[in-house]
XYZ file of C-alpha atoms in Angstrom:
272
model
C 23.166 6.911 2.492
C 20.412 5.276 4.509
C 18.622 2.382 2.838
C 14.840 2.022 2.720
C 12.191 -0.509 1.783
C 8.912 0.898 0.466
C 6.365 -1.662 1.663
C 3.508 -0.218 -0.422
C 3.862 1.243 -3.919
C 0.928 1.230 -6.364
C 3.061 0.986 -9.489
C 0.187 -0.500 -11.500
C -1.650 2.829 -11.357
C -2.350 4.414 -14.748
C -0.605 7.641 -13.692
C 2.704 5.856 -14.172
C 1.667 5.193 -17.768
C 1.057 8.920 -18.173
C -2.740 8.549 -17.953
C -4.712 10.846 -15.628
C -8.499 10.473 -15.281
C -8.539 8.529 -18.540
C -6.563 11.148 -20.485
C -3.051 10.480 -21.824
C -0.722 13.339 -20.812
C 2.732 11.837 -21.363
C 4.522 8.581 -22.074
C 5.088 5.888 -19.488
C 7.954 6.805 -17.171
C 8.068 3.823 -14.845
C 11.702 3.115 -15.670
C 12.712 6.667 -14.705
C 10.625 6.383 -11.530
C 12.546 3.270 -10.541
C 15.865 4.975 -11.271
C 14.929 7.863 -8.977
C 13.853 5.373 -6.316
C 17.178 3.539 -6.230
C 19.060 6.856 -6.291
C 17.041 8.003 -3.250
C 18.174 5.020 -1.192
C 15.494 2.424 -1.804
C 16.914 -1.089 -1.777
C 13.615 -2.964 -2.201
C 10.049 -2.113 -3.126
C 6.772 -4.001 -2.713
C 4.165 -3.402 -5.430
C 0.606 -3.477 -4.128
C -2.080 -5.637 -5.711
C -5.614 -4.274 -5.246
C -7.632 -6.940 -7.067
C -7.003 -9.933 -9.329
C -6.081 -7.828 -12.373
C -3.740 -5.547 -10.420
C -2.197 -8.487 -8.585
C -1.298 -10.103 -11.894
C 0.210 -6.823 -13.101
C 2.122 -6.399 -9.835
C 3.674 -9.835 -10.179
C 4.520 -9.130 -13.823
C 6.189 -5.822 -12.926
C 8.651 -7.628 -10.658
C 10.372 -8.731 -13.883
C 11.634 -5.167 -14.303
C 14.127 -5.382 -11.430
C 15.344 -7.943 -8.907
C 14.579 -5.463 -6.118
C 10.845 -5.471 -6.855
C 8.349 -7.681 -5.013
C 4.548 -7.910 -5.008
C 1.435 -8.487 -2.939
C -1.594 -10.440 -4.151
C -5.113 -9.830 -2.862
C -8.363 -7.891 -3.148
C -8.963 -4.440 -1.636
C -12.094 -4.185 0.548
C -13.841 -1.731 -1.770
C -13.442 -4.216 -4.635
C -14.512 -7.384 -2.851
C -17.704 -7.414 -4.896
C -15.530 -8.936 -7.632
C -15.671 -12.246 -5.774
C -19.297 -12.627 -6.876
C -19.560 -10.108 -9.721
C -21.390 -11.193 -12.891
C -21.986 -14.657 -11.518
C -18.365 -15.216 -10.526
C -17.810 -18.199 -8.257
C -15.950 -16.921 -5.152
C -13.912 -20.126 -5.052
C -12.796 -19.546 -8.649
C -11.733 -15.973 -7.841
C -9.754 -17.140 -4.824
C -8.150 -19.894 -6.899
C -7.063 -17.320 -9.495
C -5.428 -15.272 -6.732
C -3.730 -18.459 -5.561
C -2.562 -19.241 -9.097
C -1.151 -15.713 -9.379
C 0.962 -16.339 -6.292
C 2.095 -19.721 -7.580
C 3.124 -18.180 -10.915
C 6.009 -16.407 -9.193
C 5.989 -17.495 -5.590
C 9.494 -16.205 -4.852
C 8.351 -12.653 -5.648
C 5.039 -12.547 -3.749
C 5.757 -11.478 -0.179
C 2.309 -10.672 1.276
C -1.438 -11.195 0.889
C -3.274 -7.973 0.197
C -4.179 -5.315 -0.049
C -7.084 -6.649 1.968
C -9.064 -5.570 5.013
C -12.038 -3.307 5.738
C -13.014 0.196 4.571
C -16.135 1.638 6.188
C -15.536 5.105 4.735
C -16.409 3.893 1.219
C -19.222 1.418 1.655
C -20.849 2.869 -1.478
C -18.437 0.631 -3.391
C -18.885 -2.495 -1.287
C -21.095 -3.184 1.733
C -19.687 -3.940 5.172
C -21.038 -7.485 5.105
C -19.459 -8.277 1.733
C -16.158 -6.732 2.841
C -16.052 -8.801 6.022
C -17.032 -11.990 4.223
C -14.313 -11.798 1.594
C -11.644 -10.378 3.848
C -11.976 -13.439 6.035
C -12.156 -15.570 2.892
C -8.752 -14.245 1.795
C -7.212 -15.343 5.080
C -7.202 -18.805 3.525
C -4.369 -17.545 1.311
C -2.170 -16.334 4.145
C -2.791 -19.548 6.058
C -1.974 -21.675 2.993
C 1.136 -19.797 1.859
C 2.323 -18.700 5.325
C 2.599 -15.127 4.077
C 1.989 -11.918 6.081
C -1.028 -9.688 5.503
C -0.915 -6.234 3.922
C -3.950 -4.740 5.648
C -6.233 -1.818 4.828
C -8.280 -0.245 7.630
C -10.485 2.831 7.374
C -12.941 3.529 10.204
C -13.194 -0.222 10.813
C -10.620 -0.994 13.502
C -12.966 -2.862 15.840
C -14.259 -5.263 13.199
C -10.789 -5.769 11.714
C -9.377 -6.520 15.151
C -12.199 -8.931 15.953
C -11.617 -10.910 12.764
C -7.839 -10.997 13.169
C -8.086 -12.032 16.810
C -9.997 -15.152 15.729
C -7.066 -16.199 13.529
C -4.093 -16.490 15.844
C -0.604 -16.894 14.475
C -1.042 -14.570 11.493
C 1.360 -11.699 10.836
C 1.360 -8.515 8.815
C 1.078 -4.746 8.760
C -1.861 -2.341 9.036
C -0.760 -0.028 6.258
C -1.426 3.703 5.846
C -2.461 3.862 9.477
C -4.506 6.905 10.523
C -6.262 5.574 13.618
C -5.897 6.155 17.339
C -3.168 5.035 19.723
C -5.620 2.637 21.325
C -6.351 1.041 17.952
C -2.661 0.836 17.074
C -1.825 -0.837 20.369
C -4.550 -3.438 19.875
C -3.067 -4.435 16.529
C 0.458 -4.381 17.946
C -0.652 -6.640 20.797
C -1.817 -9.134 18.159
C 1.678 -9.037 16.656
C 1.047 -6.690 13.728
C 3.188 -3.808 12.479
C 1.952 -0.277 11.727
C 2.584 1.196 8.264
C 3.116 4.950 7.965
C 2.928 7.333 5.007
C 1.749 10.877 4.328
C -1.836 9.974 5.252
C -0.556 9.063 8.719
C 0.785 12.596 9.220
C -2.138 14.850 8.297
C -3.166 16.184 11.709
C -1.557 16.999 15.036
C -3.547 14.090 16.470
C -1.946 11.796 13.879
C 1.504 13.010 14.915
C 0.820 12.256 18.573
C -0.195 8.712 17.620
C 2.997 8.253 15.586
C 5.171 9.572 18.418
C 3.731 6.960 20.775
C 4.392 3.989 18.474
C 7.214 1.584 19.384
C 9.938 2.200 16.779
C 10.422 -1.526 16.247
C 6.769 -1.875 15.130
C 6.875 0.834 12.434
C 7.199 0.149 8.699
C 7.424 2.885 6.054
C 5.645 3.219 2.733
C 4.700 5.843 0.178
C 1.385 4.318 -1.034
C 2.276 6.179 -4.228
C 0.902 7.744 -6.347
C -1.259 8.716 -3.359
C -0.536 9.813 0.219
C 2.186 12.375 -0.374
C 3.046 14.710 2.496
C 1.313 17.946 1.505
C 1.911 21.505 2.748
C -1.447 21.362 4.559
C -0.379 18.310 6.592
C 0.776 18.753 10.164
C 3.826 16.622 9.402
C 4.986 18.853 6.539
C 6.817 21.230 8.852
C 9.199 18.441 9.838
C 10.380 17.617 6.331
C 14.114 18.057 5.946
C 14.378 20.025 2.722
C 17.771 18.617 1.751
C 16.090 15.281 1.050
C 13.898 16.738 -1.698
C 16.371 15.887 -4.440
C 14.147 15.699 -7.511
C 12.382 18.669 -9.147
C 8.775 18.319 -10.287
C 6.665 19.779 -13.087
C 2.995 19.741 -14.020
C 1.921 16.652 -15.961
C 1.267 18.787 -19.044
C 4.946 19.824 -19.028
C 6.323 16.362 -18.277
C 10.058 15.740 -18.471
C 11.589 12.270 -18.054
C 14.054 13.437 -15.396
C 11.382 15.235 -13.323
C 8.673 14.073 -10.976
C 5.065 15.040 -11.703
C 3.437 17.429 -9.243
C 0.830 15.800 -6.975
C 1.864 12.314 -8.164
C 3.725 10.663 -5.325
C 6.718 8.447 -6.118
C 8.700 5.812 -4.199
C 11.742 8.117 -4.126
C 9.852 10.219 -1.567
C 10.450 7.495 1.005
C 13.735 9.304 1.632
C 11.949 12.367 3.002
C 12.796 12.404 6.711
C 9.937 13.227 9.061
C 10.760 13.936 12.712
C 8.184 12.215 14.897
C-alpha cells in the first residue's frame, strides 16, 4: 500500500463533532475518522489552524495520535481578530507564539495564512496584507514553513513573499494559473492540491504542467472533496473508494458522511 501525508486537514471543524450548521446530528466520530485514515494509507496528518482558537485546538488534537501534527496561524478572512474588540495585535501574535511553544515538536508550519480577495466582506485587503506580513515574524522566529492560502490574490501574495527571501512553504488548495504557480515555485514554494484544484479542465491543465517534485497533496477536509461535477472526477480509480457513506441523519460509526470530506480520501488516485 502506498503511504500518504495529508498536509491540510481541518479536524477542528464542528462537522467532526457531529454538528452541521449549528445543529447536532450525531456523536463525535473523530476517532473512527482517524482509523479510516490510517487504513487508507495515511502515515501522517497535519491539522490546520485557522485562528488562535483553532490553532490551540489543533495542537491539542495532536495528543490523539503520534502521527498527528499541527499548524498555527490566522486565516486571511479572520485577520480582523488581531485588532478585534480592542485587541492588541502584539498580544494576539504572542498568543500564537505561545501556542507553538506549548508543543513545539508538534507544530510543523505557520498558517493557515495568506490572502483571500474573494471574501473581502469578512476582512479588507489592507487588513489581510498587514497581518499576513505580521505573521511572517513567526516563521522567521521559529524557522518553520508557511501553509499559505491564496484566492484571487496571487500578485500581492507573490510581492510580499518576494520581499522575504529564504522562507519556505506551500501554497495550499491551489486553483490559479500555470504562470502563478511557476512564480511561487521560482521562489522555492510547493503547490498543494486537493479537490478544489481539479474542478475545471483549465485546472487539470495547470496540474499536468506542475513539476512532480513540487506537488504536495491534501484533502482540506471536510471541504474540497472531488465531486461528480468536477473535471477531475472522471479520473478517480473506483477501487480506491473503500468506505461507504450515508447521510448525516443516518450516521453510522463505520461509515463516512456524504458531502463531508475525510482524510481517508487522500488515497483516491487522480490521473493528471
